[in-house]
mmCIF file of C-alpha atoms and ligand atoms in Angstrom:
data_model
loop_
_atom_site.group_PDB
_atom_site.id
_atom_site.type_symbol
_atom_site.label_atom_id
_atom_site.label_comp_id
_atom_site.label_asym_id
_atom_site.label_seq_id
_atom_site.Cartn_x
_atom_site.Cartn_y
_atom_site.Cartn_z
ATOM 1 C CA UNK A 666 2.339 -18.150 42.953
ATOM 2 C CA UNK A 667 2.011 -15.231 40.581
ATOM 3 C CA UNK A 668 4.923 -13.770 38.621
ATOM 4 C CA UNK A 669 5.854 -10.104 38.239
ATOM 5 C CA UNK A 670 2.980 -8.059 36.875
ATOM 6 C CA UNK A 671 3.173 -6.455 33.450
ATOM 7 C CA UNK A 672 2.026 -2.892 32.768
ATOM 8 C CA UNK A 673 -1.567 -2.781 31.510
ATOM 9 C CA UNK A 674 -1.715 -3.146 27.734
ATOM 10 C CA UNK A 675 1.669 -4.822 27.374
ATOM 11 C CA UNK A 676 1.315 -7.222 24.459
ATOM 12 C CA UNK A 677 2.435 -10.722 25.377
ATOM 13 C CA UNK A 678 2.873 -11.753 21.751
ATOM 14 C CA UNK A 679 4.817 -10.232 18.899
ATOM 15 C CA UNK A 680 2.973 -7.202 17.476
ATOM 16 C CA UNK A 681 0.600 -7.988 14.613
ATOM 17 C CA UNK A 682 1.358 -6.544 11.189
ATOM 18 C CA UNK A 683 -1.843 -4.868 9.985
ATOM 19 C CA UNK A 684 -2.209 -3.475 6.466
ATOM 20 C CA UNK A 685 -4.643 -0.562 6.379
ATOM 21 C CA UNK A 686 -5.868 0.305 2.880
ATOM 22 C CA UNK A 687 -8.787 1.848 0.996
ATOM 23 C CA UNK A 688 -9.513 0.252 -2.378
ATOM 24 C CA UNK A 689 -11.944 1.200 -5.138
ATOM 25 C CA UNK A 690 -14.120 -1.388 -6.908
ATOM 26 C CA UNK A 691 -11.554 -1.525 -9.726
ATOM 27 C CA UNK A 692 -8.601 -2.075 -7.367
ATOM 28 C CA UNK A 693 -7.344 1.536 -7.625
ATOM 29 C CA UNK A 694 -5.787 3.062 -4.484
ATOM 30 C CA UNK A 695 -3.947 6.104 -5.850
ATOM 31 C CA UNK A 696 -3.598 8.572 -8.700
ATOM 32 C CA UNK A 697 -0.754 11.021 -9.276
ATOM 33 C CA UNK A 698 0.633 10.528 -5.758
ATOM 34 C CA UNK A 699 -2.711 11.193 -4.088
ATOM 35 C CA UNK A 700 -5.914 9.436 -3.097
ATOM 36 C CA UNK A 701 -8.396 9.460 -5.997
ATOM 37 C CA UNK A 702 -11.394 10.404 -3.836
ATOM 38 C CA UNK A 703 -12.528 12.634 -1.021
ATOM 39 C CA UNK A 704 -13.893 10.674 1.943
ATOM 40 C CA UNK A 705 -13.635 12.712 5.101
ATOM 41 C CA UNK A 706 -15.366 10.166 7.357
ATOM 42 C CA UNK A 707 -13.036 7.433 6.092
ATOM 43 C CA UNK A 708 -10.063 9.599 7.082
ATOM 44 C CA UNK A 709 -11.434 9.569 10.636
ATOM 45 C CA UNK A 710 -11.582 5.757 10.491
ATOM 46 C CA UNK A 711 -7.943 5.706 9.310
ATOM 47 C CA UNK A 712 -6.963 7.969 12.187
ATOM 48 C CA UNK A 713 -8.788 5.792 14.732
ATOM 49 C CA UNK A 714 -7.320 2.520 13.443
ATOM 50 C CA UNK A 715 -3.744 3.807 13.373
ATOM 51 C CA UNK A 716 -3.774 6.159 16.396
ATOM 52 C CA UNK A 717 -1.079 5.523 19.026
ATOM 53 C CA UNK A 718 0.701 2.965 16.862
ATOM 54 C CA UNK A 719 3.853 2.741 14.781
ATOM 55 C CA UNK A 720 2.979 3.457 11.150
ATOM 56 C CA UNK A 721 5.168 2.098 8.342
ATOM 57 C CA UNK A 722 4.898 4.160 5.157
ATOM 58 C CA UNK A 723 6.653 4.385 1.780
ATOM 59 C CA UNK A 724 8.417 7.640 0.967
ATOM 60 C CA UNK A 725 5.959 8.502 -1.837
ATOM 61 C CA UNK A 726 2.899 8.070 0.368
ATOM 62 C CA UNK A 727 4.620 9.982 3.166
ATOM 63 C CA UNK A 728 4.979 12.929 0.778
ATOM 64 C CA UNK A 729 1.225 12.831 0.190
ATOM 65 C CA UNK A 730 0.693 13.630 3.920
ATOM 66 C CA UNK A 731 1.559 17.286 3.180
ATOM 67 C CA UNK A 732 5.120 16.240 4.205
ATOM 68 C CA UNK A 733 4.131 16.370 7.852
ATOM 69 C CA UNK A 734 4.304 13.315 10.112
ATOM 70 C CA UNK A 735 0.910 11.912 11.101
ATOM 71 C CA UNK A 736 0.313 13.133 14.657
ATOM 72 C CA UNK A 737 -0.117 10.694 17.548
ATOM 73 C CA UNK A 738 1.736 7.914 15.744
ATOM 74 C CA UNK A 739 5.381 6.942 15.238
ATOM 75 C CA UNK A 740 5.972 7.595 11.533
ATOM 76 C CA UNK A 741 8.495 5.140 10.057
ATOM 77 C CA UNK A 742 9.320 6.118 6.472
ATOM 78 C CA UNK A 743 10.944 3.662 4.029
ATOM 79 C CA UNK A 744 13.309 5.059 1.378
ATOM 80 C CA UNK A 745 16.439 4.019 -0.492
ATOM 81 C CA UNK A 746 17.720 7.583 -0.087
ATOM 82 C CA UNK A 747 20.176 7.234 2.797
ATOM 83 C CA UNK A 748 20.577 11.008 3.043
ATOM 84 C CA UNK A 749 16.877 11.671 3.627
ATOM 85 C CA UNK A 750 16.081 13.236 6.997
ATOM 86 C CA UNK A 751 12.524 13.973 8.108
ATOM 87 C CA UNK A 752 11.997 15.918 11.322
ATOM 88 C CA UNK A 753 9.556 14.041 13.541
ATOM 89 C CA UNK A 754 9.817 10.759 11.613
ATOM 90 C CA UNK A 755 12.111 7.754 11.686
ATOM 91 C CA UNK A 756 13.706 7.113 8.276
ATOM 92 C CA UNK A 757 14.708 3.526 7.404
ATOM 93 C CA UNK A 758 16.417 2.136 4.307
ATOM 94 C CA UNK A 759 14.569 -1.188 4.009
ATOM 95 C CA UNK A 760 11.176 -2.686 4.755
ATOM 96 C CA UNK A 761 12.757 -5.132 7.219
ATOM 97 C CA UNK A 762 14.469 -2.281 9.088
ATOM 98 C CA UNK A 763 11.142 -0.422 9.196
ATOM 99 C CA UNK A 764 9.318 -3.434 10.624
ATOM 100 C CA UNK A 765 12.083 -3.999 13.197
ATOM 101 C CA UNK A 766 11.843 -0.370 14.309
ATOM 102 C CA UNK A 767 8.039 -0.681 14.398
ATOM 103 C CA UNK A 768 8.222 -3.819 16.590
ATOM 104 C CA UNK A 769 10.429 -1.983 19.095
ATOM 105 C CA UNK A 770 8.111 1.012 19.061
ATOM 106 C CA UNK A 771 4.997 -1.153 19.542
ATOM 107 C CA UNK A 772 6.611 -2.827 22.560
ATOM 108 C CA UNK A 773 7.605 0.537 24.031
ATOM 109 C CA UNK A 774 4.109 1.926 23.480
ATOM 110 C CA UNK A 775 2.470 -1.261 24.770
ATOM 111 C CA UNK A 776 0.363 -1.655 21.615
ATOM 112 C CA UNK A 777 -0.340 -4.896 19.792
ATOM 113 C CA UNK A 778 -0.351 -3.616 16.205
ATOM 114 C CA UNK A 779 2.017 -2.223 13.624
ATOM 115 C CA UNK A 780 0.066 -0.337 10.941
ATOM 116 C CA UNK A 781 1.380 -0.576 7.389
ATOM 117 C CA UNK A 782 -0.264 2.273 5.481
ATOM 118 C CA UNK A 783 1.109 1.902 1.968
ATOM 119 C CA UNK A 784 1.488 2.703 -0.781
ATOM 120 C CA UNK A 785 1.228 -0.084 -3.328
ATOM 121 C CA UNK A 786 4.973 -0.783 -3.294
ATOM 122 C CA UNK A 787 5.078 -1.172 0.499
ATOM 123 C CA UNK A 788 1.859 -3.231 0.635
ATOM 124 C CA UNK A 789 3.316 -5.612 -1.989
ATOM 125 C CA UNK A 790 6.424 -6.155 0.137
ATOM 126 C CA UNK A 791 4.600 -6.701 3.447
ATOM 127 C CA UNK A 792 1.378 -8.588 2.671
ATOM 128 C CA UNK A 793 3.094 -11.998 2.801
ATOM 129 C CA UNK A 794 3.995 -11.349 6.466
ATOM 130 C CA UNK A 795 0.806 -9.521 7.439
ATOM 131 C CA UNK A 796 -1.496 -10.903 10.142
ATOM 132 C CA UNK A 797 -4.513 -8.734 9.417
ATOM 133 C CA UNK A 798 -5.934 -6.500 6.675
ATOM 134 C CA UNK A 799 -8.267 -3.589 7.362
ATOM 135 C CA UNK A 800 -9.745 -2.822 3.946
ATOM 136 C CA UNK A 801 -12.123 -0.007 3.078
ATOM 137 C CA UNK A 802 -14.005 -0.880 -0.103
ATOM 138 C CA UNK A 803 -14.895 2.415 -1.779
ATOM 139 C CA UNK A 804 -17.973 2.403 -4.043
ATOM 140 C CA UNK A 805 -16.250 4.172 -6.932
ATOM 141 C CA UNK A 806 -14.318 3.164 -10.065
ATOM 142 C CA UNK A 807 -11.831 6.039 -10.477
ATOM 143 C CA UNK A 808 -8.922 6.226 -12.884
ATOM 144 C CA UNK A 809 -5.630 5.590 -11.153
ATOM 145 C CA UNK A 810 -1.995 4.553 -11.403
ATOM 146 C CA UNK A 811 -1.649 2.459 -8.243
ATOM 147 C CA UNK A 812 -3.651 -0.609 -7.267
ATOM 148 C CA UNK A 813 -4.074 -3.174 -4.503
ATOM 149 C CA UNK A 814 -4.420 -6.827 -5.553
ATOM 150 C CA UNK A 815 -7.633 -8.816 -5.015
ATOM 151 C CA UNK A 816 -7.747 -10.474 -1.588
ATOM 152 C CA UNK A 817 -7.207 -14.222 -1.873
ATOM 153 C CA UNK A 818 -9.955 -16.028 0.087
ATOM 154 C CA UNK A 819 -7.740 -19.095 0.492
ATOM 155 C CA UNK A 820 -5.323 -16.935 2.496
ATOM 156 C CA UNK A 821 -7.648 -14.412 4.177
ATOM 157 C CA UNK A 822 -10.974 -14.842 5.963
ATOM 158 C CA UNK A 823 -13.279 -11.944 6.701
ATOM 159 C CA UNK A 824 -13.930 -11.557 10.437
ATOM 160 C CA UNK A 825 -15.878 -8.295 10.405
ATOM 161 C CA UNK A 826 -17.642 -5.813 8.150
ATOM 162 C CA UNK A 827 -19.416 -2.482 8.581
ATOM 163 C CA UNK A 828 -21.319 -0.519 5.900
ATOM 164 C CA UNK A 829 -21.153 3.257 5.647
ATOM 165 C CA UNK A 830 -23.424 5.498 3.584
ATOM 166 C CA UNK A 831 -21.734 8.585 2.125
ATOM 167 C CA UNK A 832 -21.669 11.403 4.679
ATOM 168 C CA UNK A 833 -21.921 15.104 3.739
ATOM 169 C CA UNK A 834 -18.166 15.293 3.040
ATOM 170 C CA UNK A 835 -17.840 11.918 1.333
ATOM 171 C CA UNK A 836 -17.800 11.368 -2.403
ATOM 172 C CA UNK A 837 -19.190 7.838 -2.059
ATOM 173 C CA UNK A 838 -20.337 5.160 0.355
ATOM 174 C CA UNK A 839 -17.970 2.434 1.477
ATOM 175 C CA UNK A 840 -17.679 -0.662 3.630
ATOM 176 C CA UNK A 841 -14.897 -1.578 6.018
ATOM 177 C CA UNK A 842 -13.751 -5.209 6.104
ATOM 178 C CA UNK A 843 -11.365 -6.856 8.537
ATOM 179 C CA UNK A 844 -9.546 -9.966 7.368
ATOM 180 C CA UNK A 845 -7.364 -12.358 9.305
ATOM 181 C CA UNK A 846 -4.968 -14.861 7.880
ATOM 182 C CA UNK A 847 -6.556 -18.330 7.625
ATOM 183 C CA UNK A 848 -5.339 -20.613 10.449
ATOM 184 C CA UNK A 849 -3.638 -22.987 7.965
ATOM 185 C CA UNK A 850 -1.746 -19.985 6.607
ATOM 186 C CA UNK A 851 -0.630 -18.938 10.099
ATOM 187 C CA UNK A 852 0.871 -22.408 10.644
ATOM 188 C CA UNK A 853 2.713 -22.094 7.317
ATOM 189 C CA UNK A 854 4.007 -18.600 8.172
ATOM 190 C CA UNK A 855 5.589 -19.505 11.520
HETATM 191 N N1 NAP B 2356 -5.922 4.133 -0.861
HETATM 192 C C1 NAP B 2356 -5.035 3.895 0.095
HETATM 193 O O1 NAP B 2356 -5.368 3.299 1.138
HETATM 194 C C2 NAP B 2356 -3.619 4.339 -0.075
HETATM 195 C C3 NAP B 2356 -2.713 4.151 0.976
HETATM 196 C C4 NAP B 2356 -1.390 4.566 0.791
HETATM 197 C C5 NAP B 2356 -1.012 5.157 -0.410
HETATM 198 N N2 NAP B 2356 -1.922 5.315 -1.399
HETATM 199 C C6 NAP B 2356 -1.537 5.897 -2.687
HETATM 200 O O2 NAP B 2356 -0.505 5.091 -3.258
HETATM 201 C C7 NAP B 2356 0.354 5.931 -4.058
HETATM 202 C C8 NAP B 2356 1.797 5.749 -3.627
HETATM 203 O O3 NAP B 2356 2.155 4.376 -3.701
HETATM 204 P P1 NAP B 2356 3.519 3.894 -4.405
HETATM 205 O O4 NAP B 2356 3.479 2.414 -4.531
HETATM 206 O O5 NAP B 2356 3.719 4.707 -5.644
HETATM 207 O O6 NAP B 2356 4.649 4.395 -3.409
HETATM 208 P P2 NAP B 2356 4.965 4.065 -1.854
HETATM 209 O O7 NAP B 2356 4.796 2.591 -1.615
HETATM 210 O O8 NAP B 2356 4.243 5.006 -0.985
HETATM 211 O O9 NAP B 2356 6.508 4.485 -1.763
HETATM 212 C C9 NAP B 2356 7.448 3.886 -2.612
HETATM 213 C C10 NAP B 2356 8.807 4.315 -2.176
HETATM 214 O O10 NAP B 2356 9.150 3.646 -0.962
HETATM 215 C C11 NAP B 2356 10.546 3.398 -0.936
HETATM 216 N N3 NAP B 2356 10.755 1.934 -0.940
HETATM 217 C C12 NAP B 2356 9.945 0.964 -1.421
HETATM 218 N N4 NAP B 2356 10.470 -0.250 -1.194
HETATM 219 C C13 NAP B 2356 11.632 -0.055 -0.550
HETATM 220 C C14 NAP B 2356 12.627 -0.925 -0.041
HETATM 221 N N5 NAP B 2356 12.513 -2.266 -0.141
HETATM 222 N N6 NAP B 2356 13.715 -0.399 0.558
HETATM 223 C C15 NAP B 2356 13.837 0.961 0.694
HETATM 224 N N7 NAP B 2356 12.914 1.848 0.235
HETATM 225 C C16 NAP B 2356 11.821 1.339 -0.380
HETATM 226 C C17 NAP B 2356 11.126 4.030 -2.185
HETATM 227 O O11 NAP B 2356 11.398 5.376 -1.825
HETATM 228 P P3 NAP B 2356 12.562 6.256 -2.529
HETATM 229 O O12 NAP B 2356 12.072 6.480 -3.934
HETATM 230 O O13 NAP B 2356 12.637 7.480 -1.682
HETATM 231 O O14 NAP B 2356 13.815 5.422 -2.467
HETATM 232 C C18 NAP B 2356 9.933 3.968 -3.139
HETATM 233 O O15 NAP B 2356 10.017 4.905 -4.207
HETATM 234 C C19 NAP B 2356 -0.145 7.358 -3.857
HETATM 235 O O16 NAP B 2356 -1.034 7.693 -4.909
HETATM 236 C C20 NAP B 2356 -0.917 7.276 -2.546
HETATM 237 O O17 NAP B 2356 -1.892 8.269 -2.438
HETATM 238 C C21 NAP B 2356 -3.215 4.914 -1.260
#
């Protein structure tokens, strides 16, 4: 006997927490509140990976989006400023509240992922609970004031990689790596 059917795309498990980040060879991810490179094709990758999903973002990174919510995604901004209001975005006062809101949104949208899109402060507070990392390794060594830590191979295993030569609007080539938490780590995390 079969049970009631679920709408197509309804995730049966809790949504995965996916950190999406672009990192230079020296670990730099930001400079002066902005990205320290111009990589137009990588921006398209970012859009594709995050499209249709809840996106958790720190207030400083949100301001780098020209103060406009990313279209096609539920923007969930984390700030300690309880008075902050952002038209078109959900404002939360803790990382836990942001992830809770993102879980609800992912279930409503019928998507399996929550995208955590930085910056450094937000990555540092979410990586311990992340299920997956989507890391663009940028072939540059720019100056910068914000970094992402090296990825610990005892915690993360690479499950996919693609190489990209610099396109006409890219400052450098890059590779995109997908990591999943090692199975032993998943057991420890649950
Ligand atoms: N290369 C990449 O993939 C990438 C991705 C994202 C960002 N970036 C870069 O990273 C830089 C920004 O990173 P960042 O680390 O400086 O800032 P951030 O993580 O974007 O935002 C930090 C802000 O988030 C809020 N916040 C953090 N933890 C919180 C908590 N537990 N509870 C409530 N609010 C909390 C605070 O906002 P309030 O100050 O409002 O309280 C804090 O100032 C920029 O240069 C950006 O371009 C790079």
